[in-house]
Amino acid sequence: MLRETLVAMRDLPRLKEITGILIRHGLGRFAERLGLPRTVARVAGFFEAPPPEGESEIPTPVRLRRALEALGPTFIKLGQILSTRVDVFPPEWIAEFEKLQNSVPALPGADIEALIAQSLGRPLTEVFASFERAPIGSASIAQVHRATLPDGTAVAVKVRRPGIVAKVDADLRILAHLAYLIELEFPDARHFQPREIVNQFSRSLKRELDLAAEGRAMERFGRDFADDDHVRVPRVYWACSNSEVNVQDFVDGVPAGRLDLLADAGLDPRLLARRGADAVLRMILINGFFHADPHPGNVFYLAGNRIAFIDFGMVGRLSHVRRDEIVNLLFALARHDERAMTDTLLEWVGRNPVDEQRFAHDVSELMFQYDHVPLGQLNLSQLIDDIMSLIRDHGIVLPPDLAMLFKALITLEGLGRQLDPDFYLLEQVTPFVRTLIRARYKPAALAARTRRSLADSVAMLAGVPHDVVRMLRDVRQGRFRVNLDLARLDHFGRQIDKSSNRLTMGIVTGCLIIGSSIVLTVDAGPKLLGLPLLGLFGFLIALVNSCWLILSIWRASKDYE
């Protein structure tokens, strides 16, 4: 464990801070299981502050949420990503993760102006006719200011905080290391693929740090909805935008969280709910590129009952295959087809071992609960919760894109219900599903699928002789390998390595004792207290080695208690 922990030594100050916060929130046993106290802790002095009295009596989800908030922007973002993993965490954990807030004190306006000028390579007065120093929004990664372009266009200027990239990179390195330790020390957690979750989080956070990537996502959404007058996506002004600064149209409308202002603005809540749902469903089922965080802070209602989306830092992508699977699931649900629904869910199992017979029975029980509920009156959020509970019971971990999708759907239905208590998302889904199912069986679509299948079959058959020849060549030349992925094999190898080191040290110590004893019988060379100095030095080294061996064996025995 020491070797792996030393990898993170360049981030030692931050690692010390993380471990200290875990301990202060009563999560010290978790840190101890990761091996931090036995290695890095002794070097950094992690345990200077004991956990507050009564902290351990607070529920673990609450303590973890508080620890994530104390750890700063990267870990807050991690908690927000974890809030999408409804397939891994039960509702009480998800509820705590959803409470994580990104608000942080704003940077001074003068600092922001200097940062923009440095990033764009020209004075601020050449870029904007006016610039408001007071931010209209401040988060952990960036803050937003209102400004005006020389032609009078009102814009929102999103500026990345200085130094945030280096800090996030350090935190991501530590998280990757901790995920590795979790899989190593908690065998049951390995099933939930913590390293894969951290990898997904890293990709998402790095995209969010790149404001140019957010701008490209906004352009993609703008093209997707160019023909829809009911949806507005802010335009990006690339002449004054880059990875650190994003200048976009200022959206002046009613925030989705201020429903009390809708009547004065002459807006129809029911129409807004349906148009917003249609927009997100089009993103998911038609375009395969969706806003993954459509919470009230990222949605505005405009005159003419139009919808505007902002903050495209977190987006999701769905392949054609995944979209077909979603449509199959919804179609099976509409027809109460238990077998089709079971088959679709099993497509998402991946490498997870599942008792298919018991799984099919539980799906049947789930479908029976909704047997007499009209599809248009089905609570999608409750249905997803029930499906996720079933998935958790069977130890299934969803692919990351699906976890993000289901979270977005739950958020969307909640937003629609705030506008219209009689809003049911599945009622909006039905026309999309019917259209997509009919499109599958059009002659042109059938012909295209047939051509693809024939092409794949011919390519596979044509490649078989070459694959066989290559395999036989590898066998003849001794290059044929079989890769075995055995759980904890690397940990077992390190244990053997440690045991070998202790055995070698014991042999060396024994040789030193024997050699030193022989040297003591020789009456020659320098002496100390009447005894040969070389022999005494050998005994001293043997004593140190013996103490090290005893301490090492004692620590190993404590690890297995």
PDB file of C-alpha atoms in Angstrom, residues 231-425:
ATOM      1  CA  VAL A 231     -36.934  27.161 -27.863  1.00  0.00           C
ATOM      2  CA  ARG A 232     -34.103  29.638 -27.558  1.00  0.00           C
ATOM      3  CA  VAL A 233     -30.424  28.788 -27.135  1.00  0.00           C
ATOM      4  CA  PRO A 234     -28.077  31.752 -26.505  1.00  0.00           C
ATOM      5  CA  ARG A 235     -25.670  32.613 -29.294  1.00  0.00           C
ATOM      6  CA  VAL A 236     -21.918  32.467 -28.603  1.00  0.00           C
ATOM      7  CA  TYR A 237     -19.726  35.379 -29.719  1.00  0.00           C
ATOM      8  CA  TRP A 238     -16.498  33.644 -30.703  1.00  0.00           C
ATOM      9  CA  ALA A 239     -14.615  36.858 -31.455  1.00  0.00           C
ATOM     10  CA  CYS A 240     -14.368  37.415 -27.700  1.00  0.00           C
ATOM     11  CA  SER A 241     -14.641  33.843 -26.379  1.00  0.00           C
ATOM     12  CA  ASN A 242     -12.126  31.108 -25.631  1.00  0.00           C
ATOM     13  CA  SER A 243     -11.506  28.354 -23.079  1.00  0.00           C
ATOM     14  CA  GLU A 244     -11.400  30.905 -20.223  1.00  0.00           C
ATOM     15  CA  VAL A 245     -14.112  33.346 -21.309  1.00  0.00           C
ATOM     16  CA  ASN A 246     -17.512  32.615 -22.844  1.00  0.00           C
ATOM     17  CA  VAL A 247     -19.533  35.560 -24.162  1.00  0.00           C
ATOM     18  CA  GLN A 248     -23.123  34.697 -25.029  1.00  0.00           C
ATOM     19  CA  ASP A 249     -26.503  36.340 -25.450  1.00  0.00           C
ATOM     20  CA  PHE A 250     -27.981  37.619 -22.218  1.00  0.00           C
ATOM     21  CA  VAL A 251     -31.266  35.835 -21.512  1.00  0.00           C
ATOM     22  CA  ASP A 252     -33.797  38.234 -20.012  1.00  0.00           C
ATOM     23  CA  GLY A 253     -36.795  36.204 -18.906  1.00  0.00           C
ATOM     24  CA  VAL A 254     -38.591  34.732 -15.932  1.00  0.00           C
ATOM     25  CA  PRO A 255     -36.377  32.221 -14.041  1.00  0.00           C
ATOM     26  CA  ALA A 256     -38.002  28.820 -13.739  1.00  0.00           C
ATOM     27  CA  GLY A 257     -37.750  29.113  -9.969  1.00  0.00           C
ATOM     28  CA  ARG A 258     -39.942  32.261  -9.887  1.00  0.00           C
ATOM     29  CA  LEU A 259     -43.368  30.886 -10.769  1.00  0.00           C
ATOM     30  CA  ASP A 260     -44.995  33.839  -8.999  1.00  0.00           C
ATOM     31  CA  LEU A 261     -43.898  36.094 -11.864  1.00  0.00           C
ATOM     32  CA  LEU A 262     -45.541  34.085 -14.654  1.00  0.00           C
ATOM     33  CA  ALA A 263     -48.980  35.707 -14.403  1.00  0.00           C
ATOM     34  CA  ASP A 264     -47.608  39.267 -14.543  1.00  0.00           C
ATOM     35  CA  ALA A 265     -45.510  38.270 -17.586  1.00  0.00           C
ATOM     36  CA  GLY A 266     -48.618  36.918 -19.364  1.00  0.00           C
ATOM     37  CA  LEU A 267     -47.231  33.358 -19.598  1.00  0.00           C
ATOM     38  CA  ASP A 268     -49.232  30.119 -19.644  1.00  0.00           C
ATOM     39  CA  PRO A 269     -47.750  27.585 -17.163  1.00  0.00           C
ATOM     40  CA  ARG A 270     -49.436  24.575 -18.768  1.00  0.00           C
ATOM     41  CA  LEU A 271     -48.164  25.457 -22.218  1.00  0.00           C
ATOM     42  CA  LEU A 272     -44.685  26.094 -20.864  1.00  0.00           C
ATOM     43  CA  ALA A 273     -44.630  22.670 -19.184  1.00  0.00           C
ATOM     44  CA  ARG A 274     -45.506  20.904 -22.411  1.00  0.00           C
ATOM     45  CA  ARG A 275     -43.157  22.902 -24.617  1.00  0.00           C
ATOM     46  CA  GLY A 276     -40.285  22.399 -22.187  1.00  0.00           C
ATOM     47  CA  ALA A 277     -40.944  18.661 -22.060  1.00  0.00           C
ATOM     48  CA  ASP A 278     -41.158  18.449 -25.856  1.00  0.00           C
ATOM     49  CA  ALA A 279     -37.819  20.263 -26.151  1.00  0.00           C
ATOM     50  CA  VAL A 280     -35.993  17.922 -23.755  1.00  0.00           C
ATOM     51  CA  LEU A 281     -37.594  14.792 -25.242  1.00  0.00           C
ATOM     52  CA  ARG A 282     -36.514  15.955 -28.693  1.00  0.00           C
ATOM     53  CA  MET A 283     -32.967  16.339 -27.343  1.00  0.00           C
ATOM     54  CA  ILE A 284     -33.040  12.811 -25.941  1.00  0.00           C
ATOM     55  CA  LEU A 285     -35.007  10.712 -28.420  1.00  0.00           C
ATOM     56  CA  ILE A 286     -34.362  12.545 -31.697  1.00  0.00           C
ATOM     57  CA  ASN A 287     -31.041  14.378 -31.412  1.00  0.00           C
ATOM     58  CA  GLY A 288     -29.237  12.131 -28.896  1.00  0.00           C
ATOM     59  CA  PHE A 289     -27.614  15.215 -27.337  1.00  0.00           C
ATOM     60  CA  PHE A 290     -29.337  16.581 -24.236  1.00  0.00           C
ATOM     61  CA  HIS A 291     -29.005  19.129 -21.469  1.00  0.00           C
ATOM     62  CA  ALA A 292     -28.112  16.934 -18.498  1.00  0.00           C
ATOM     63  CA  ASP A 293     -28.983  19.474 -15.796  1.00  0.00           C
ATOM     64  CA  PRO A 294     -32.333  21.134 -16.634  1.00  0.00           C
ATOM     65  CA  HIS A 295     -32.941  22.376 -13.072  1.00  0.00           C
ATOM     66  CA  PRO A 296     -34.844  25.656 -12.455  1.00  0.00           C
ATOM     67  CA  GLY A 297     -31.649  27.732 -12.381  1.00  0.00           C
ATOM     68  CA  ASN A 298     -30.830  26.753 -15.971  1.00  0.00           C
ATOM     69  CA  VAL A 299     -34.254  27.393 -17.519  1.00  0.00           C
ATOM     70  CA  PHE A 300     -35.950  30.704 -18.326  1.00  0.00           C
ATOM     71  CA  TYR A 301     -39.449  31.465 -19.620  1.00  0.00           C
ATOM     72  CA  LEU A 302     -39.676  34.135 -22.321  1.00  0.00           C
ATOM     73  CA  ALA A 303     -42.433  36.174 -23.929  1.00  0.00           C
ATOM     74  CA  GLY A 304     -44.610  34.166 -26.304  1.00  0.00           C
ATOM     75  CA  ASN A 305     -44.383  31.149 -23.954  1.00  0.00           C
ATOM     76  CA  ARG A 306     -40.914  30.281 -25.187  1.00  0.00           C
ATOM     77  CA  ILE A 307     -38.252  28.299 -23.299  1.00  0.00           C
ATOM     78  CA  ALA A 308     -34.596  29.291 -22.973  1.00  0.00           C
ATOM     79  CA  PHE A 309     -31.855  26.970 -21.699  1.00  0.00           C
ATOM     80  CA  ILE A 310     -28.533  28.192 -20.300  1.00  0.00           C
ATOM     81  CA  ASP A 311     -25.396  26.624 -18.762  1.00  0.00           C
ATOM     82  CA  PHE A 312     -24.473  23.794 -21.112  1.00  0.00           C
ATOM     83  CA  GLY A 313     -21.450  22.684 -19.118  1.00  0.00           C
ATOM     84  CA  MET A 314     -23.062  19.323 -18.324  1.00  0.00           C
ATOM     85  CA  VAL A 315     -24.477  17.586 -21.384  1.00  0.00           C
ATOM     86  CA  GLY A 316     -25.290  13.973 -22.201  1.00  0.00           C
ATOM     87  CA  ARG A 317     -24.894  11.975 -25.388  1.00  0.00           C
ATOM     88  CA  LEU A 318     -26.886   8.947 -26.526  1.00  0.00           C
ATOM     89  CA  SER A 319     -25.895   6.689 -29.404  1.00  0.00           C
ATOM     90  CA  HIS A 320     -28.453   5.453 -31.930  1.00  0.00           C
ATOM     91  CA  VAL A 321     -28.372   2.043 -30.246  1.00  0.00           C
ATOM     92  CA  ARG A 322     -29.040   3.570 -26.825  1.00  0.00           C
ATOM     93  CA  ARG A 323     -31.914   5.661 -28.160  1.00  0.00           C
ATOM     94  CA  ASP A 324     -33.460   2.534 -29.688  1.00  0.00           C
ATOM     95  CA  GLU A 325     -33.188   0.813 -26.302  1.00  0.00           C
ATOM     96  CA  ILE A 326     -34.939   3.735 -24.598  1.00  0.00           C
ATOM     97  CA  VAL A 327     -37.720   3.624 -27.185  1.00  0.00           C
ATOM     98  CA  ASN A 328     -38.027  -0.160 -26.717  1.00  0.00           C
ATOM     99  CA  LEU A 329     -38.367   0.311 -22.961  1.00  0.00           C
ATOM    100  CA  LEU A 330     -41.053   2.966 -23.318  1.00  0.00           C
ATOM    101  CA  PHE A 331     -42.888   0.937 -25.975  1.00  0.00           C
ATOM    102  CA  ALA A 332     -42.822  -2.142 -23.734  1.00  0.00           C
ATOM    103  CA  LEU A 333     -44.154  -0.041 -20.890  1.00  0.00           C
ATOM    104  CA  ALA A 334     -46.984   1.305 -23.050  1.00  0.00           C
ATOM    105  CA  ARG A 335     -47.987  -2.253 -24.064  1.00  0.00           C
ATOM    106  CA  HIS A 336     -47.375  -3.701 -20.553  1.00  0.00           C
ATOM    107  CA  ASP A 337     -45.030  -6.170 -22.241  1.00  0.00           C
ATOM    108  CA  GLU A 338     -43.081  -7.750 -19.373  1.00  0.00           C
ATOM    109  CA  ARG A 339     -40.797  -9.830 -21.570  1.00  0.00           C
ATOM    110  CA  ALA A 340     -39.777  -6.927 -23.806  1.00  0.00           C
ATOM    111  CA  MET A 341     -39.110  -4.738 -20.768  1.00  0.00           C
ATOM    112  CA  THR A 342     -37.015  -7.474 -19.137  1.00  0.00           C
ATOM    113  CA  ASP A 343     -34.997  -7.982 -22.327  1.00  0.00           C
ATOM    114  CA  THR A 344     -34.284  -4.257 -22.600  1.00  0.00           C
ATOM    115  CA  LEU A 345     -33.187  -3.948 -18.967  1.00  0.00           C
ATOM    116  CA  LEU A 346     -30.940  -6.992 -19.340  1.00  0.00           C
ATOM    117  CA  GLU A 347     -29.209  -5.226 -22.248  1.00  0.00           C
ATOM    118  CA  TRP A 348     -27.872  -2.794 -19.633  1.00  0.00           C
ATOM    119  CA  VAL A 349     -26.496  -5.462 -17.306  1.00  0.00           C
ATOM    120  CA  GLY A 350     -23.073  -5.544 -18.940  1.00  0.00           C
ATOM    121  CA  ARG A 351     -20.637  -7.712 -16.984  1.00  0.00           C
ATOM    122  CA  ASN A 352     -22.821  -7.837 -13.870  1.00  0.00           C
ATOM    123  CA  PRO A 353     -23.932 -11.395 -13.002  1.00  0.00           C
ATOM    124  CA  VAL A 354     -27.706 -11.518 -12.713  1.00  0.00           C
ATOM    125  CA  ASP A 355     -30.186 -14.255 -11.849  1.00  0.00           C
ATOM    126  CA  GLU A 356     -32.318 -13.703 -14.958  1.00  0.00           C
ATOM    127  CA  GLN A 357     -35.218 -15.814 -13.729  1.00  0.00           C
ATOM    128  CA  ARG A 358     -35.551 -13.886 -10.467  1.00  0.00           C
ATOM    129  CA  PHE A 359     -34.985 -10.625 -12.330  1.00  0.00           C
ATOM    130  CA  ALA A 360     -37.817 -11.431 -14.784  1.00  0.00           C
ATOM    131  CA  HIS A 361     -40.108 -12.253 -11.842  1.00  0.00           C
ATOM    132  CA  ASP A 362     -39.338  -8.926 -10.147  1.00  0.00           C
ATOM    133  CA  VAL A 363     -39.979  -7.039 -13.410  1.00  0.00           C
ATOM    134  CA  SER A 364     -43.327  -8.828 -13.671  1.00  0.00           C
ATOM    135  CA  GLU A 365     -44.186  -7.761 -10.131  1.00  0.00           C
ATOM    136  CA  LEU A 366     -43.230  -4.190 -10.975  1.00  0.00           C
ATOM    137  CA  MET A 367     -45.361  -4.148 -14.114  1.00  0.00           C
ATOM    138  CA  PHE A 368     -48.317  -5.540 -12.169  1.00  0.00           C
ATOM    139  CA  GLN A 369     -48.246  -2.484  -9.891  1.00  0.00           C
ATOM    140  CA  TYR A 370     -48.889  -0.257 -12.929  1.00  0.00           C
ATOM    141  CA  ASP A 371     -51.172  -2.653 -14.794  1.00  0.00           C
ATOM    142  CA  HIS A 372     -54.332  -0.568 -14.521  1.00  0.00           C
ATOM    143  CA  VAL A 373     -52.752   2.890 -14.603  1.00  0.00           C
ATOM    144  CA  PRO A 374     -53.273   4.712 -17.935  1.00  0.00           C
ATOM    145  CA  LEU A 375     -49.952   5.565 -19.549  1.00  0.00           C
ATOM    146  CA  GLY A 376     -50.851   9.240 -19.710  1.00  0.00           C
ATOM    147  CA  GLN A 377     -51.330   9.328 -15.931  1.00  0.00           C
ATOM    148  CA  LEU A 378     -48.202   7.400 -14.964  1.00  0.00           C
ATOM    149  CA  ASN A 379     -45.779   9.170 -12.643  1.00  0.00           C
ATOM    150  CA  LEU A 380     -42.481   8.717 -14.492  1.00  0.00           C
ATOM    151  CA  SER A 381     -40.372   9.789 -11.512  1.00  0.00           C
ATOM    152  CA  GLN A 382     -41.965   7.124  -9.332  1.00  0.00           C
ATOM    153  CA  LEU A 383     -41.591   4.534 -12.074  1.00  0.00           C
ATOM    154  CA  ILE A 384     -37.889   5.338 -12.508  1.00  0.00           C
ATOM    155  CA  ASP A 385     -37.423   5.162  -8.727  1.00  0.00           C
ATOM    156  CA  ASP A 386     -39.044   1.715  -8.715  1.00  0.00           C
ATOM    157  CA  ILE A 387     -36.900   0.517 -11.643  1.00  0.00           C
ATOM    158  CA  MET A 388     -33.732   1.843  -9.967  1.00  0.00           C
ATOM    159  CA  SER A 389     -34.680   0.121  -6.716  1.00  0.00           C
ATOM    160  CA  LEU A 390     -35.098  -3.149  -8.622  1.00  0.00           C
ATOM    161  CA  ILE A 391     -31.756  -2.616 -10.366  1.00  0.00           C
ATOM    162  CA  ARG A 392     -29.996  -1.919  -7.057  1.00  0.00           C
ATOM    163  CA  ASP A 393     -31.521  -5.043  -5.500  1.00  0.00           C
ATOM    164  CA  HIS A 394     -29.982  -7.115  -8.285  1.00  0.00           C
ATOM    165  CA  GLY A 395     -26.621  -5.367  -8.095  1.00  0.00           C
ATOM    166  CA  ILE A 396     -26.850  -3.924 -11.606  1.00  0.00           C
ATOM    167  CA  VAL A 397     -24.847  -0.781 -12.402  1.00  0.00           C
ATOM    168  CA  LEU A 398     -26.198   1.270 -15.277  1.00  0.00           C
ATOM    169  CA  PRO A 399     -23.941   2.734 -17.980  1.00  0.00           C
ATOM    170  CA  PRO A 400     -23.111   6.385 -17.124  1.00  0.00           C
ATOM    171  CA  ASP A 401     -25.126   7.860 -20.022  1.00  0.00           C
ATOM    172  CA  LEU A 402     -28.309   6.141 -18.825  1.00  0.00           C
ATOM    173  CA  ALA A 403     -27.800   7.213 -15.216  1.00  0.00           C
ATOM    174  CA  MET A 404     -27.475  10.832 -16.384  1.00  0.00           C
ATOM    175  CA  LEU A 405     -30.511  10.452 -18.639  1.00  0.00           C
ATOM    176  CA  PHE A 406     -32.814   9.130 -15.917  1.00  0.00           C
ATOM    177  CA  LYS A 407     -31.728  11.894 -13.576  1.00  0.00           C
ATOM    178  CA  ALA A 408     -32.510  14.496 -16.248  1.00  0.00           C
ATOM    179  CA  LEU A 409     -35.975  12.960 -16.790  1.00  0.00           C
ATOM    180  CA  ILE A 410     -36.734  13.042 -13.068  1.00  0.00           C
ATOM    181  CA  THR A 411     -35.671  16.700 -12.899  1.00  0.00           C
ATOM    182  CA  LEU A 412     -37.735  17.503 -15.987  1.00  0.00           C
ATOM    183  CA  GLU A 413     -40.919  15.947 -14.628  1.00  0.00           C
ATOM    184  CA  GLY A 414     -40.462  17.811 -11.344  1.00  0.00           C
ATOM    185  CA  LEU A 415     -40.087  21.072 -13.267  1.00  0.00           C
ATOM    186  CA  GLY A 416     -43.220  20.314 -15.273  1.00  0.00           C
ATOM    187  CA  ARG A 417     -45.200  19.486 -12.137  1.00  0.00           C
ATOM    188  CA  GLN A 418     -44.297  22.856 -10.644  1.00  0.00           C
ATOM    189  CA  LEU A 419     -45.870  24.522 -13.661  1.00  0.00           C
ATOM    190  CA  ASP A 420     -48.851  22.191 -13.972  1.00  0.00           C
ATOM    191  CA  PRO A 421     -49.924  19.794 -11.170  1.00  0.00           C
ATOM    192  CA  ASP A 422     -51.671  17.650 -13.811  1.00  0.00           C
ATOM    193  CA  PHE A 423     -48.504  17.303 -15.917  1.00  0.00           C
ATOM    194  CA  TYR A 424     -47.414  13.734 -16.726  1.00  0.00           C
ATOM    195  CA  LEU A 425     -44.213  13.366 -18.688  1.00  0.00           C
TER     196      LEU A 425
END
